[in-house]
Amino acid sequence: MTVDTLMNWFAKLGDFPELAFILAVLICAVPVFLFIAVYALVAIYGELKISSFMQDKVGPMGQGVGLHAGKWGLLQPVADALKLILKEDIIPTSADKKLFILAPFIVFIGAFIAFAALPFNQNIIIADMNIGIFYILAVSSLGVIGLIMAGWSSNNKWSLYGAMRSAAQIVSYEIPAALSIIAVIMLTGTLSMQGIIQHQSGFVWGILPNWIIFQNPFTFLAFFIFFISGVAECNRTPFDIPEAESELVAGAFTEYSGMRYAFFFLSEYANMFIVSGIAVTAFLGGWQSPISGILNSPAWGLWWFMSKAMFLIFAMIWFRWTFPRLRVDQLMNVCWKGFTPIAMVNIFGVGIWHLMLG
Amino acid sequence: MGVLEHKFQDNVVVASMDKLIGWARSTSPWFFQFGLACCAIEMMATAASRHDLMRIGMIPRSSPRQADVMIVAGTVTMKMALRVKKLYEQMADPKYVISMGSCATSGGPYWQHGYHVLKGVDIVVHVDVYVPGCPPRPEALIEGLLKLQEKIQAERPLTRKSV
Amino acid sequence: MGVVQGDQMVLNIGPQHPSTHGVLRLQVRTDGEIVSEIKPYIGYLHRCFEKHSENVTYEQVIPFTDRCDYVASMNNNFGYVVTMEELMEIKVPDRVEYIRVIMAELNRIASHLLALGTYGLDVGAFTPFLYMFRDRERILDIFELTCGARLLYNYMWVGGVSHDLPKDFERICIGFLDYFEPKIKEYNDLLTHNKIFLERTADVGVLPPDVAINFGVSGPNLRGSGVNWDVRKDEPYSIYDRFEFEIPLGEGEFGTVGDSFDRYWVRVCEMKESIKIIRQAIKDLPDGDVFQTIPKKIRPPKGSIYRRTESPRGDLGYYIISDGSPIPYRVKMRSPAFTALSSLGEIAEGWMLSDVIAILGSLDIVLGEIDR
Amino acid sequence: MTSTEIKETLDRQFPGSVIENIDLAENQLELKPDQWLEIATFLKNEPGLSFDQLECVTGIDTGEEGPLQSRYNFHSMEHRHKIEVVISLDRNNPKVASIEQVWRVGDWFERETYDMFGIIYEGHRDLRRILCPEDWEGWPLRKDYEPQETYHGIVVPKIKEEEWE
């Protein structure tokens, strides 16, 4: 179900390559959008429930009068979404209208187009580009522009703080994340997402699956650097200083209401999925099953990919409800004095290990 | 929503749409994290583990823009009155106000000599549900919220109002 | 920090803000993240306590003291009745004294739980807050069993208490203490010894002892700065001289003496000391009639008195002037949070915006008491 | 040091500043307002006294015609003794020196007393209303205070006074 397949199919019908391309992209975009929406609903419900169980609560239970949110509150996120869509859309008079309107969509697009290169299984990938991982890292930083636009155009001091903080944070944490990915690319020798996954079949040291995280100690470290930087890029606790509820009210989103706010919400969860998706692809064997050769059909591939990604998302939720928040300068210290040097050294380590033992 | 509000004749489709909207709004009333005085502690206790407001879908939001329900929890003073009004105005429609406790409802124990106490928050904002008590028990606040849900569900946001 | 000078921006934190602990407004002048000047504006909850006191009878003042510091109502009652009894020279029965101490110390635990929980919230940890509220509910249950109210009790009366202890109180209270003591370790594991929490609080907002005394800071905030001053020990009132307990002091375990962590840590330790006091009090609890010495009509002799007691926030003073009538001529409350907040400008300037929130949280203010 | 000794010390250092007032209790002493700042500095810095803690500042209205009073409670952490100072001020022109720069806690205490009684503390660096809004009228805790009728368009209802017995 890649764009290429669709275009080939259109090519058989007639010679209109531009139109075929647009059609193919649109056809692919609809399921991705639906996927994000459904996934976000599930993830929000999961977050509410998981956090509640961690906090000795029960979370949404659909209690209430008359029509309620279903058994165990299963329809809670649906109601939330519907309500947000139906809410009044406030654009503050002092806001910069164009940017204010545009910002949520740019943030969302950054997350949305990154889905194009995520390999859900052997076949499901919108576009298996030969620069896949590079593409994702590049476009997922688009979100930061949207955040700055949101913060600046709101004309609110809290938003401005949130935007400035998030800009500094996201741009900084790109570096250790990218450096960790370089280690992976050195081992696999390809930038293509499918190529990286195919490289990880088989076993290492007899028992462990041949995932990159297990291939040598340096990649093991690289995974954690990447994942923590990824959490930071998603603005999740302990790195949620751009949103920092107890300090900045709601950070860059302070002035947003209704549907625009829902888009920020959606993109936050979409970003979480992308970070998890890259981590799964690059370090945890993507759609490969833990026991290579068994349960490796495309359907199982989807299952493995999703379950690995969901586990990482669970870990993010777990962090959020456990840790306090870092301060902005400590956050920068962690990045520039901790992760970046380690990630640099890591590259050499991976290379030397690969040369000596690989 | 604004353009569609109260624009349709009553019929089956509109009625069920109304019902759907009422369902969405009543099931996820995000409340405004805004404590004034003693009642705020009880409001926090209501949202905390034992009573757990999330059961009925209430999630605290600290920005007025994203909140649906403002729980005026505590004494509103003259110095605060205009700020409360401003916060109410900053909320996006549809918005609801719960006056929690006797201070917010009428001035409560500060009724007689409280020169600086606003005698009831309904002087400055429109109140939907009054919860009595000083301070109301968490159960009372939840009861008030359920009453608010009933009120939201009974609304007909799309149907044209008969004059 | 702050070598490069940019344009300064004035930021209003509050009156509605998630971590101002009520309706406080801080006018903050910031240079980027760094705060160069803080001006607290208070009075958004000024409910005319002192005006009311001048217009109602002495016993009717007690419910208003409840509402001043609504987190530690028992201690506020306690301070008022101790002052009144000293003015009227009433000697209450031993049972009343013991009940009062048990209630005051239970409320101290409840108040500290709220302070620590919201402090966790201020630095971004949400879960400890809910854990602490969960355990606080159990204390409220004990209060509810005793006097029927959850938050504002009006329990201590001049010369006695409003209700005798319920049946089985000793068992329930000891049961709670047995449940609660291990929980302190849980909080420490979850929050106190978290690396991020230590980074955020240690060495932040140092309050040197001399500045603290000069600003009239008292209670756990003062003890966090290493000053050994506790009214319960140094000017014993009621029967605090009969119990053995220690005064935890800030030691600068992870940073400097008097930093935010020390203020936090002193509160954690004080909860343990309160448990000790309650255990001793329950062991020695005598029998007796709790209504015996409640006067029919309160008409204190002409005169004035200033007495302070140790509330969870510090020295809680009452200045009562009587003109011989059943209505107080003047009641002034010297509230500990008021003085603690006045020092905020001094200790929080030069820190980052996030630190200001953390320092404010570590002072444990209750706006009801500041504005009265 | 006992209250009598403190009184004697002050009388020695500042002759004529201590006013004899039989209405006051044993630990209280009344001072004339004119030398107050010097006396306060002395109270704090004299090693034998060293009152490092200003516990409380209370304003009192002694009645319709009587003077306003500003009362200070001092405590010494070092010597563990305490004293209360009473200063009577003219009702129509209540002015007294500010001790805000001697004890920093006096800052807010004095602002509060100013807010409630209209006592002007001369030399205070930031004497504004603290509890009531800046544009509030009148001094609420004076005995002859009448609440204003409206505040920014909000009506302050008048409630009839009941008799308490």
Short mmCIF file of N, CA and C in Angstrom, two decimals, chain C residues 127-202:
data_model
loop_
_atom_site.label_atom_id
_atom_site.label_comp_id
_atom_site.label_asym_id
_atom_site.label_seq_id
_atom_site.Cartn_x
_atom_site.Cartn_y
_atom_site.Cartn_z
N THR C 127 1.82 12.72 40.91
CA THR C 127 1.36 11.54 41.66
C THR C 127 1.53 11.67 43.18
N PRO C 128 2.68 12.14 43.68
CA PRO C 128 2.80 12.25 45.14
C PRO C 128 1.68 13.07 45.76
N PHE C 129 1.26 14.09 45.04
CA PHE C 129 0.17 14.94 45.52
C PHE C 129 -1.07 14.10 45.80
N LEU C 130 -1.39 13.22 44.88
CA LEU C 130 -2.59 12.42 45.07
C LEU C 130 -2.40 11.38 46.18
N TYR C 131 -1.20 10.85 46.28
CA TYR C 131 -0.94 9.91 47.38
C TYR C 131 -1.14 10.61 48.73
N MET C 132 -0.62 11.83 48.81
CA MET C 132 -0.70 12.52 50.09
C MET C 132 -2.14 12.92 50.40
N PHE C 133 -2.88 13.26 49.37
CA PHE C 133 -4.29 13.56 49.60
C PHE C 133 -5.04 12.32 50.05
N ARG C 134 -4.67 11.19 49.48
CA ARG C 134 -5.31 9.95 49.88
C ARG C 134 -5.13 9.71 51.37
N ASP C 135 -3.92 9.94 51.88
CA ASP C 135 -3.69 9.69 53.30
C ASP C 135 -4.27 10.80 54.16
N ARG C 136 -4.32 12.00 53.60
CA ARG C 136 -4.93 13.09 54.34
C ARG C 136 -6.41 12.81 54.59
N GLU C 137 -7.05 12.17 53.63
CA GLU C 137 -8.46 11.84 53.79
C GLU C 137 -8.69 11.01 55.05
N ARG C 138 -7.74 10.16 55.38
CA ARG C 138 -7.92 9.32 56.57
C ARG C 138 -7.91 10.16 57.83
N ILE C 139 -7.07 11.20 57.84
CA ILE C 139 -7.07 12.09 59.00
C ILE C 139 -8.42 12.81 59.07
N LEU C 140 -8.88 13.26 57.91
CA LEU C 140 -10.17 13.96 57.90
C LEU C 140 -11.27 13.04 58.41
N ASP C 141 -11.16 11.74 58.11
CA ASP C 141 -12.15 10.80 58.62
C ASP C 141 -12.15 10.80 60.14
N ILE C 142 -10.96 10.83 60.71
CA ILE C 142 -10.87 10.84 62.18
C ILE C 142 -11.54 12.10 62.73
N PHE C 143 -11.27 13.23 62.08
CA PHE C 143 -11.89 14.47 62.53
C PHE C 143 -13.41 14.40 62.39
N GLU C 144 -13.82 13.82 61.29
CA GLU C 144 -15.25 13.75 61.03
C GLU C 144 -15.93 12.90 62.11
N LEU C 145 -15.23 11.84 62.47
CA LEU C 145 -15.75 10.96 63.52
C LEU C 145 -15.86 11.73 64.84
N THR C 146 -14.91 12.62 65.05
CA THR C 146 -14.87 13.32 66.34
C THR C 146 -15.87 14.46 66.40
N CYS C 147 -15.89 15.28 65.35
CA CYS C 147 -16.71 16.48 65.47
C CYS C 147 -17.64 16.69 64.29
N GLY C 148 -17.65 15.81 63.34
CA GLY C 148 -18.65 15.90 62.29
C GLY C 148 -18.28 16.77 61.11
N ALA C 149 -17.12 17.42 61.15
CA ALA C 149 -16.75 18.26 60.03
C ALA C 149 -15.47 17.75 59.40
N ARG C 150 -15.33 18.03 58.12
CA ARG C 150 -14.16 17.54 57.41
C ARG C 150 -13.03 18.55 57.38
N LEU C 151 -13.39 19.81 57.26
CA LEU C 151 -12.34 20.79 57.00
C LEU C 151 -12.32 21.89 58.06
N LEU C 152 -13.48 22.44 58.37
CA LEU C 152 -13.56 23.54 59.32
C LEU C 152 -14.32 23.02 60.53
N TYR C 153 -13.63 22.93 61.65
CA TYR C 153 -14.16 22.07 62.71
C TYR C 153 -14.92 22.82 63.80
N ASN C 154 -14.45 24.01 64.17
CA ASN C 154 -15.03 24.70 65.33
C ASN C 154 -15.05 23.75 66.51
N TYR C 155 -13.96 23.04 66.70
CA TYR C 155 -13.95 21.96 67.67
C TYR C 155 -13.53 22.42 69.06
N MET C 156 -12.51 23.27 69.08
CA MET C 156 -12.02 23.66 70.41
C MET C 156 -12.76 24.90 70.87
N TRP C 157 -13.31 24.80 72.05
CA TRP C 157 -14.04 25.93 72.61
C TRP C 157 -13.26 26.47 73.79
N VAL C 158 -13.58 27.69 74.15
CA VAL C 158 -12.91 28.26 75.32
C VAL C 158 -13.32 27.44 76.53
N GLY C 159 -12.36 26.81 77.16
CA GLY C 159 -12.65 26.02 78.34
C GLY C 159 -12.93 24.56 78.06
N GLY C 160 -12.93 24.15 76.81
CA GLY C 160 -13.21 22.75 76.56
C GLY C 160 -13.18 22.44 75.08
N VAL C 161 -13.84 21.36 74.73
CA VAL C 161 -13.99 21.03 73.31
C VAL C 161 -15.46 20.76 73.04
N SER C 162 -15.87 20.80 71.79
CA SER C 162 -17.29 20.73 71.49
C SER C 162 -17.85 19.33 71.67
N HIS C 163 -17.05 18.30 71.39
CA HIS C 163 -17.52 16.94 71.57
C HIS C 163 -16.44 16.15 72.29
N ASP C 164 -16.86 15.19 73.10
CA ASP C 164 -15.88 14.28 73.65
C ASP C 164 -15.43 13.34 72.53
N LEU C 165 -14.34 12.63 72.79
CA LEU C 165 -13.85 11.70 71.77
C LEU C 165 -14.87 10.58 71.56
N PRO C 166 -15.00 10.09 70.35
CA PRO C 166 -15.94 8.99 70.13
C PRO C 166 -15.40 7.70 70.74
N LYS C 167 -16.30 6.74 70.79
CA LYS C 167 -15.87 5.41 71.24
C LYS C 167 -14.79 4.91 70.28
N ASP C 168 -13.88 4.15 70.81
CA ASP C 168 -12.91 3.50 69.94
C ASP C 168 -11.91 4.45 69.31
N PHE C 169 -11.91 5.69 69.78
CA PHE C 169 -11.03 6.67 69.13
C PHE C 169 -9.58 6.22 69.17
N GLU C 170 -9.17 5.71 70.33
CA GLU C 170 -7.75 5.33 70.50
C GLU C 170 -7.37 4.31 69.43
N ARG C 171 -8.23 3.31 69.25
CA ARG C 171 -7.90 2.25 68.31
C ARG C 171 -7.79 2.80 66.88
N ILE C 172 -8.77 3.64 66.53
CA ILE C 172 -8.78 4.19 65.17
C ILE C 172 -7.54 5.05 64.93
N CYS C 173 -7.23 5.85 65.92
CA CYS C 173 -6.12 6.79 65.76
C CYS C 173 -4.80 6.03 65.66
N ILE C 174 -4.62 5.05 66.56
CA ILE C 174 -3.39 4.24 66.50
C ILE C 174 -3.35 3.49 65.18
N GLY C 175 -4.52 3.01 64.73
CA GLY C 175 -4.58 2.32 63.45
C GLY C 175 -4.10 3.20 62.33
N PHE C 176 -4.53 4.45 62.37
CA PHE C 176 -4.08 5.38 61.33
C PHE C 176 -2.58 5.59 61.40
N LEU C 177 -2.08 5.78 62.62
CA LEU C 177 -0.64 6.04 62.75
C LEU C 177 0.17 4.85 62.24
N ASP C 178 -0.31 3.63 62.56
CA ASP C 178 0.41 2.45 62.09
C ASP C 178 0.39 2.38 60.57
N TYR C 179 -0.73 2.82 60.01
CA TYR C 179 -0.83 2.81 58.55
C TYR C 179 0.06 3.89 57.95
N PHE C 180 0.09 5.03 58.63
CA PHE C 180 0.71 6.20 58.01
C PHE C 180 2.24 6.17 58.09
N GLU C 181 2.76 5.64 59.18
CA GLU C 181 4.22 5.73 59.37
C GLU C 181 5.02 5.16 58.21
N PRO C 182 4.68 3.96 57.71
CA PRO C 182 5.45 3.46 56.55
C PRO C 182 5.25 4.28 55.29
N LYS C 183 4.13 5.02 55.24
CA LYS C 183 3.87 5.79 54.03
C LYS C 183 4.89 6.90 53.84
N ILE C 184 5.43 7.40 54.94
CA ILE C 184 6.42 8.47 54.82
C ILE C 184 7.59 7.99 53.99
N LYS C 185 7.95 6.73 54.20
CA LYS C 185 9.05 6.17 53.41
C LYS C 185 8.66 6.13 51.92
N GLU C 186 7.41 5.81 51.69
CA GLU C 186 6.94 5.76 50.29
C GLU C 186 7.08 7.13 49.62
N TYR C 187 6.69 8.16 50.36
CA TYR C 187 6.83 9.51 49.79
C TYR C 187 8.28 9.83 49.52
N ASN C 188 9.14 9.43 50.48
CA ASN C 188 10.55 9.72 50.30
C ASN C 188 11.10 9.02 49.07
N ASP C 189 10.67 7.78 48.89
CA ASP C 189 11.16 7.06 47.71
C ASP C 189 10.66 7.69 46.43
N LEU C 190 9.41 8.11 46.47
CA LEU C 190 8.81 8.61 45.24
C LEU C 190 9.26 10.02 44.91
N LEU C 191 9.35 10.86 45.93
CA LEU C 191 9.58 12.27 45.65
C LEU C 191 10.91 12.76 46.23
N THR C 192 11.09 12.59 47.53
CA THR C 192 12.21 13.26 48.19
C THR C 192 13.55 12.87 47.59
N HIS C 193 13.73 11.59 47.37
CA HIS C 193 15.05 11.18 46.90
C HIS C 193 15.12 11.05 45.38
N ASN C 194 14.16 11.61 44.73
CA ASN C 194 14.23 11.65 43.27
C ASN C 194 15.30 12.66 42.85
N LYS C 195 16.14 12.22 41.94
CA LYS C 195 17.26 13.08 41.53
C LYS C 195 16.77 14.43 40.99
N ILE C 196 15.73 14.37 40.20
CA ILE C 196 15.25 15.61 39.60
C ILE C 196 14.71 16.54 40.69
N PHE C 197 13.99 15.95 41.65
CA PHE C 197 13.46 16.77 42.73
C PHE C 197 14.58 17.43 43.51
N LEU C 198 15.65 16.67 43.78
CA LEU C 198 16.77 17.26 44.51
C LEU C 198 17.41 18.37 43.70
N GLU C 199 17.57 18.13 42.39
CA GLU C 199 18.14 19.17 41.53
C GLU C 199 17.31 20.45 41.59
N ARG C 200 16.01 20.26 41.64
CA ARG C 200 15.13 21.42 41.60
C ARG C 200 15.10 22.18 42.93
N THR C 201 15.32 21.48 44.04
CA THR C 201 15.10 22.14 45.32
C THR C 201 16.38 22.44 46.09
N ALA C 202 17.37 21.55 46.01
CA ALA C 202 18.58 21.78 46.80
C ALA C 202 19.29 23.02 46.27
#
